[in-house]
Amino acid sequence: KAVRIPKLNPKGVPRPLALAEVAVMGRAACWDPTKTCGDGTDLQFLPLRNNLVRRYAQAKQSTTCHRGSAYKAIDSKSSGFWRDQTISHTCNGFDEYWQALFAKTGIVDYVDIYNRLDDGTSVFLSDTVVELLDYSAGQLVVVDYKAEIQDSTNTDRYHLVFNHVRAAGIRIRKR
């Protein structure tokens, strides 16, 4: 079932969204009964936890500035420094977002978000909402969210627990 999120009004100065790495840890769906996934009639989930966005997710973002493509947030490199060329980066704005759809539906246990750490840039993750997405009647809807990242100044990693939420994707958006 979909979760309704109250409309958040933008305040202050428009800022970009910059992400060093996003790891969505959980169990991926498996439809193949030869891989110990059951009889193949129902959606089954693999018993081992893995990163649902690491290899086959489709990443996109609202805008791209400074060659910081959306894929850089799921390239398995968590360095928070721009010189390492592994940070996704949107342009300045109020409604900036980053999103990844998983290759297969999964059960999400937690999300780790690694922040940009260059001088003065750790604030770019401030005022964001982390949303888990799934399909309902063919539409992508929010099924759970965490509105916990308020002031990200000098914070290198956020660990957000979701406790076994079925999802097909993740979105991190400025509010």
PDB file of C-alpha atoms in Angstrom:
ATOM      1  CA  LYS A   1       0.000   0.000   0.000  1.00  0.00           C
ATOM      2  CA  ALA A   2       1.169   3.512  -0.738  1.00  0.00           C
ATOM      3  CA  VAL A   3       2.323   5.908   1.950  1.00  0.00           C
ATOM      4  CA  ARG A   4       1.198   9.523   1.635  1.00  0.00           C
ATOM      5  CA  ILE A   5       3.933  12.035   2.400  1.00  0.00           C
ATOM      6  CA  PRO A   6       2.952  15.558   3.361  1.00  0.00           C
ATOM      7  CA  LYS A   7       3.991  18.199   0.811  1.00  0.00           C
ATOM      8  CA  LEU A   8       7.192  19.838   1.963  1.00  0.00           C
ATOM      9  CA  ASN A   9       7.670  23.460   1.015  1.00  0.00           C
ATOM     10  CA  PRO A  10      11.147  24.502  -0.079  1.00  0.00           C
ATOM     11  CA  LYS A  11      12.843  27.081   2.113  1.00  0.00           C
ATOM     12  CA  GLY A  12      16.126  28.872   2.047  1.00  0.00           C
ATOM     13  CA  VAL A  13      18.714  28.769  -0.683  1.00  0.00           C
ATOM     14  CA  PRO A  14      18.496  26.223  -3.528  1.00  0.00           C
ATOM     15  CA  ARG A  15      21.290  23.668  -3.195  1.00  0.00           C
ATOM     16  CA  PRO A  16      22.452  20.649  -5.149  1.00  0.00           C
ATOM     17  CA  LEU A  17      22.200  17.065  -3.993  1.00  0.00           C
ATOM     18  CA  ALA A  18      25.571  15.262  -3.907  1.00  0.00           C
ATOM     19  CA  LEU A  19      25.985  11.570  -3.021  1.00  0.00           C
ATOM     20  CA  ALA A  20      29.233   9.642  -2.657  1.00  0.00           C
ATOM     21  CA  GLU A  21      27.547   6.211  -2.478  1.00  0.00           C
ATOM     22  CA  VAL A  22      24.136   4.670  -1.782  1.00  0.00           C
ATOM     23  CA  ALA A  23      23.918   1.072  -0.544  1.00  0.00           C
ATOM     24  CA  VAL A  24      20.471  -0.514  -0.201  1.00  0.00           C
ATOM     25  CA  MET A  25      20.924  -3.679   1.803  1.00  0.00           C
ATOM     26  CA  GLY A  26      18.340  -6.427   1.660  1.00  0.00           C
ATOM     27  CA  ARG A  27      17.288  -9.624  -0.075  1.00  0.00           C
ATOM     28  CA  ALA A  28      16.556  -9.748  -3.802  1.00  0.00           C
ATOM     29  CA  ALA A  29      13.613 -11.552  -5.344  1.00  0.00           C
ATOM     30  CA  CYS A  30      14.175 -14.854  -7.105  1.00  0.00           C
ATOM     31  CA  TRP A  31      11.812 -16.497  -9.582  1.00  0.00           C
ATOM     32  CA  ASP A  32      13.973 -19.516 -10.419  1.00  0.00           C
ATOM     33  CA  PRO A  33      13.017 -22.648  -8.403  1.00  0.00           C
ATOM     34  CA  THR A  34      16.382 -24.248  -9.249  1.00  0.00           C
ATOM     35  CA  LYS A  35      18.094 -21.631  -7.046  1.00  0.00           C
ATOM     36  CA  THR A  36      16.354 -22.678  -3.794  1.00  0.00           C
ATOM     37  CA  CYS A  37      13.655 -20.049  -4.242  1.00  0.00           C
ATOM     38  CA  GLY A  38      10.632 -22.258  -3.728  1.00  0.00           C
ATOM     39  CA  ASP A  39       8.312 -23.755  -6.307  1.00  0.00           C
ATOM     40  CA  GLY A  40       8.296 -20.729  -8.622  1.00  0.00           C
ATOM     41  CA  THR A  41       4.598 -19.950  -8.145  1.00  0.00           C
ATOM     42  CA  ASP A  42       5.077 -17.089  -5.694  1.00  0.00           C
ATOM     43  CA  LEU A  43       7.649 -14.343  -5.416  1.00  0.00           C
ATOM     44  CA  GLN A  44      10.415 -15.705  -3.195  1.00  0.00           C
ATOM     45  CA  PHE A  45      13.409 -13.883  -1.733  1.00  0.00           C
ATOM     46  CA  LEU A  46      16.981 -15.056  -1.528  1.00  0.00           C
ATOM     47  CA  PRO A  47      18.145 -15.696   2.050  1.00  0.00           C
ATOM     48  CA  LEU A  48      21.388 -13.709   1.777  1.00  0.00           C
ATOM     49  CA  ARG A  49      21.526  -9.949   2.241  1.00  0.00           C
ATOM     50  CA  ASN A  50      23.165  -7.984  -0.565  1.00  0.00           C
ATOM     51  CA  ASN A  51      23.276  -4.495  -2.048  1.00  0.00           C
ATOM     52  CA  LEU A  52      20.170  -4.180  -4.224  1.00  0.00           C
ATOM     53  CA  VAL A  53      21.555  -1.237  -6.242  1.00  0.00           C
ATOM     54  CA  ARG A  54      25.158  -2.318  -6.756  1.00  0.00           C
ATOM     55  CA  ARG A  55      25.203  -3.794 -10.263  1.00  0.00           C
ATOM     56  CA  TYR A  56      21.966  -3.695 -12.171  1.00  0.00           C
ATOM     57  CA  ALA A  57      19.952  -0.770 -10.860  1.00  0.00           C
ATOM     58  CA  GLN A  58      18.833   1.987 -13.190  1.00  0.00           C
ATOM     59  CA  ALA A  59      19.936   5.272 -11.632  1.00  0.00           C
ATOM     60  CA  LYS A  60      18.759   8.731 -12.628  1.00  0.00           C
ATOM     61  CA  GLN A  61      18.591  12.197 -11.105  1.00  0.00           C
ATOM     62  CA  SER A  62      16.648  15.395 -11.686  1.00  0.00           C
ATOM     63  CA  THR A  63      19.621  17.289 -13.168  1.00  0.00           C
ATOM     64  CA  THR A  64      23.345  16.661 -13.629  1.00  0.00           C
ATOM     65  CA  CYS A  65      26.067  19.242 -13.007  1.00  0.00           C
ATOM     66  CA  HIS A  66      29.864  19.012 -13.023  1.00  0.00           C
ATOM     67  CA  ARG A  67      29.753  15.579 -14.744  1.00  0.00           C
ATOM     68  CA  GLY A  68      28.373  14.011 -11.545  1.00  0.00           C
ATOM     69  CA  SER A  69      26.145  11.386 -13.171  1.00  0.00           C
ATOM     70  CA  ALA A  70      23.572   9.436 -11.165  1.00  0.00           C
ATOM     71  CA  TYR A  71      25.453   6.168 -11.698  1.00  0.00           C
ATOM     72  CA  LYS A  72      28.385   7.438  -9.604  1.00  0.00           C
ATOM     73  CA  ALA A  73      26.269   6.977  -6.453  1.00  0.00           C
ATOM     74  CA  ILE A  74      26.111   3.202  -7.088  1.00  0.00           C
ATOM     75  CA  ASP A  75      29.621   2.538  -8.425  1.00  0.00           C
ATOM     76  CA  SER A  76      30.750   0.771  -5.206  1.00  0.00           C
ATOM     77  CA  LYS A  77      33.158   3.615  -4.382  1.00  0.00           C
ATOM     78  CA  SER A  78      32.293   5.462  -1.189  1.00  0.00           C
ATOM     79  CA  SER A  79      34.999   8.133  -1.244  1.00  0.00           C
ATOM     80  CA  GLY A  80      33.474  11.448  -0.274  1.00  0.00           C
ATOM     81  CA  PHE A  81      36.066  13.515  -2.118  1.00  0.00           C
ATOM     82  CA  TRP A  82      35.404  15.076  -5.514  1.00  0.00           C
ATOM     83  CA  ARG A  83      38.948  14.427  -6.754  1.00  0.00           C
ATOM     84  CA  ASP A  84      38.162  10.679  -6.779  1.00  0.00           C
ATOM     85  CA  GLN A  85      35.448  11.274  -9.424  1.00  0.00           C
ATOM     86  CA  THR A  86      32.859   9.053  -7.765  1.00  0.00           C
ATOM     87  CA  ILE A  87      30.207  11.555  -6.598  1.00  0.00           C
ATOM     88  CA  SER A  88      26.817  12.112  -8.197  1.00  0.00           C
ATOM     89  CA  HIS A  89      25.909  15.808  -8.303  1.00  0.00           C
ATOM     90  CA  THR A  90      22.732  17.636  -9.300  1.00  0.00           C
ATOM     91  CA  CYS A  91      22.453  21.323 -10.087  1.00  0.00           C
ATOM     92  CA  ASN A  92      21.198  23.942  -7.617  1.00  0.00           C
ATOM     93  CA  GLY A  93      17.469  23.641  -7.026  1.00  0.00           C
ATOM     94  CA  PHE A  94      14.658  23.012  -4.548  1.00  0.00           C
ATOM     95  CA  ASP A  95      13.235  19.808  -6.017  1.00  0.00           C
ATOM     96  CA  GLU A  96      16.447  17.953  -6.806  1.00  0.00           C
ATOM     97  CA  TYR A  97      16.389  14.153  -6.464  1.00  0.00           C
ATOM     98  CA  TRP A  98      18.383  10.986  -7.114  1.00  0.00           C
ATOM     99  CA  GLN A  99      16.601   7.696  -7.812  1.00  0.00           C
ATOM    100  CA  ALA A 100      17.484   4.076  -8.536  1.00  0.00           C
ATOM    101  CA  LEU A 101      15.178   1.249  -9.566  1.00  0.00           C
ATOM    102  CA  PHE A 102      16.357  -2.231  -8.592  1.00  0.00           C
ATOM    103  CA  ALA A 103      16.781  -4.953 -11.207  1.00  0.00           C
ATOM    104  CA  LYS A 104      14.444  -7.086  -9.071  1.00  0.00           C
ATOM    105  CA  THR A 105      12.040  -6.293  -6.270  1.00  0.00           C
ATOM    106  CA  GLY A 106      13.669  -6.706  -2.884  1.00  0.00           C
ATOM    107  CA  ILE A 107      13.120  -6.691   0.837  1.00  0.00           C
ATOM    108  CA  VAL A 108      15.033  -3.680   2.230  1.00  0.00           C
ATOM    109  CA  ASP A 109      16.584  -3.933   5.692  1.00  0.00           C
ATOM    110  CA  TYR A 110      18.602  -0.712   5.729  1.00  0.00           C
ATOM    111  CA  VAL A 111      20.121   2.021   3.570  1.00  0.00           C
ATOM    112  CA  ASP A 112      23.614   3.477   3.945  1.00  0.00           C
ATOM    113  CA  ILE A 113      24.198   6.877   2.351  1.00  0.00           C
ATOM    114  CA  TYR A 114      27.778   8.126   2.074  1.00  0.00           C
ATOM    115  CA  ASN A 115      28.117  11.901   1.993  1.00  0.00           C
ATOM    116  CA  ARG A 116      30.395  14.241   0.073  1.00  0.00           C
ATOM    117  CA  LEU A 117      33.149  15.466   2.406  1.00  0.00           C
ATOM    118  CA  ASP A 118      35.077  18.212   0.596  1.00  0.00           C
ATOM    119  CA  ASP A 119      35.264  21.558   2.431  1.00  0.00           C
ATOM    120  CA  GLY A 120      31.768  22.938   2.894  1.00  0.00           C
ATOM    121  CA  THR A 121      30.017  20.410   0.637  1.00  0.00           C
ATOM    122  CA  SER A 122      28.737  17.942   3.237  1.00  0.00           C
ATOM    123  CA  VAL A 123      25.770  20.289   3.662  1.00  0.00           C
ATOM    124  CA  PHE A 124      24.477  19.286   0.177  1.00  0.00           C
ATOM    125  CA  LEU A 125      22.779  16.230   1.725  1.00  0.00           C
ATOM    126  CA  SER A 126      20.903  18.378   4.269  1.00  0.00           C
ATOM    127  CA  ASP A 127      17.110  18.617   4.144  1.00  0.00           C
ATOM    128  CA  THR A 128      16.521  15.376   2.262  1.00  0.00           C
ATOM    129  CA  VAL A 129      13.924  12.638   2.469  1.00  0.00           C
ATOM    130  CA  VAL A 130      14.804   9.000   1.700  1.00  0.00           C
ATOM    131  CA  GLU A 131      11.904   7.128   0.086  1.00  0.00           C
ATOM    132  CA  LEU A 132      11.460   3.451  -0.782  1.00  0.00           C
ATOM    133  CA  LEU A 133       9.393   2.888  -3.923  1.00  0.00           C
ATOM    134  CA  ASP A 134       7.278   0.020  -5.242  1.00  0.00           C
ATOM    135  CA  TYR A 135       4.689  -0.534  -7.943  1.00  0.00           C
ATOM    136  CA  SER A 136       0.962  -0.347  -7.262  1.00  0.00           C
ATOM    137  CA  ALA A 137      -1.441  -0.754 -10.189  1.00  0.00           C
ATOM    138  CA  GLY A 138       1.435  -0.078 -12.571  1.00  0.00           C
ATOM    139  CA  GLN A 139       2.433   3.196 -10.874  1.00  0.00           C
ATOM    140  CA  LEU A 140       5.588   3.812  -8.849  1.00  0.00           C
ATOM    141  CA  VAL A 141       4.542   4.903  -5.339  1.00  0.00           C
ATOM    142  CA  VAL A 142       6.261   5.624  -2.024  1.00  0.00           C
ATOM    143  CA  VAL A 143       5.846   2.666   0.360  1.00  0.00           C
ATOM    144  CA  ASP A 144       8.040   3.928   3.221  1.00  0.00           C
ATOM    145  CA  TYR A 145      10.233   6.926   3.953  1.00  0.00           C
ATOM    146  CA  LYS A 146      12.677   8.418   6.433  1.00  0.00           C
ATOM    147  CA  ALA A 147      12.766  12.189   6.897  1.00  0.00           C
ATOM    148  CA  GLU A 148      15.841  12.046   9.081  1.00  0.00           C
ATOM    149  CA  ILE A 149      18.558  13.909   7.218  1.00  0.00           C
ATOM    150  CA  GLN A 150      18.220  17.499   8.382  1.00  0.00           C
ATOM    151  CA  ASP A 151      21.713  18.904   8.868  1.00  0.00           C
ATOM    152  CA  SER A 152      24.366  16.765   7.188  1.00  0.00           C
ATOM    153  CA  THR A 153      27.304  19.060   7.913  1.00  0.00           C
ATOM    154  CA  ASN A 154      30.470  16.996   8.550  1.00  0.00           C
ATOM    155  CA  THR A 155      28.577  13.665   8.611  1.00  0.00           C
ATOM    156  CA  ASP A 156      30.226  11.020   6.450  1.00  0.00           C
ATOM    157  CA  ARG A 157      27.541   8.267   6.500  1.00  0.00           C
ATOM    158  CA  TYR A 158      23.889   7.844   7.353  1.00  0.00           C
ATOM    159  CA  HIS A 159      22.511   4.432   8.336  1.00  0.00           C
ATOM    160  CA  LEU A 160      18.712   4.301   7.962  1.00  0.00           C
ATOM    161  CA  VAL A 161      16.865   1.183   9.145  1.00  0.00           C
ATOM    162  CA  PHE A 162      13.752   0.160   7.192  1.00  0.00           C
ATOM    163  CA  ASN A 163      13.017  -3.292   8.731  1.00  0.00           C
ATOM    164  CA  HIS A 164      12.023  -5.582   5.854  1.00  0.00           C
ATOM    165  CA  VAL A 165      10.152  -3.246   3.508  1.00  0.00           C
ATOM    166  CA  ARG A 166       9.293  -4.667   0.065  1.00  0.00           C
ATOM    167  CA  ALA A 167      10.507  -2.187  -2.558  1.00  0.00           C
ATOM    168  CA  ALA A 168      11.462  -1.841  -6.214  1.00  0.00           C
ATOM    169  CA  GLY A 169      13.540   1.319  -5.862  1.00  0.00           C
ATOM    170  CA  ILE A 170      14.821   4.210  -3.775  1.00  0.00           C
ATOM    171  CA  ARG A 171      14.614   7.981  -4.157  1.00  0.00           C
ATOM    172  CA  ILE A 172      16.551  10.614  -2.219  1.00  0.00           C
ATOM    173  CA  ARG A 173      15.068  14.055  -2.684  1.00  0.00           C
ATOM    174  CA  LYS A 174      15.558  17.585  -1.425  1.00  0.00           C
ATOM    175  CA  ARG A 175      12.620  18.958   0.457  1.00  0.00           C
TER     176      ARG A 175
END
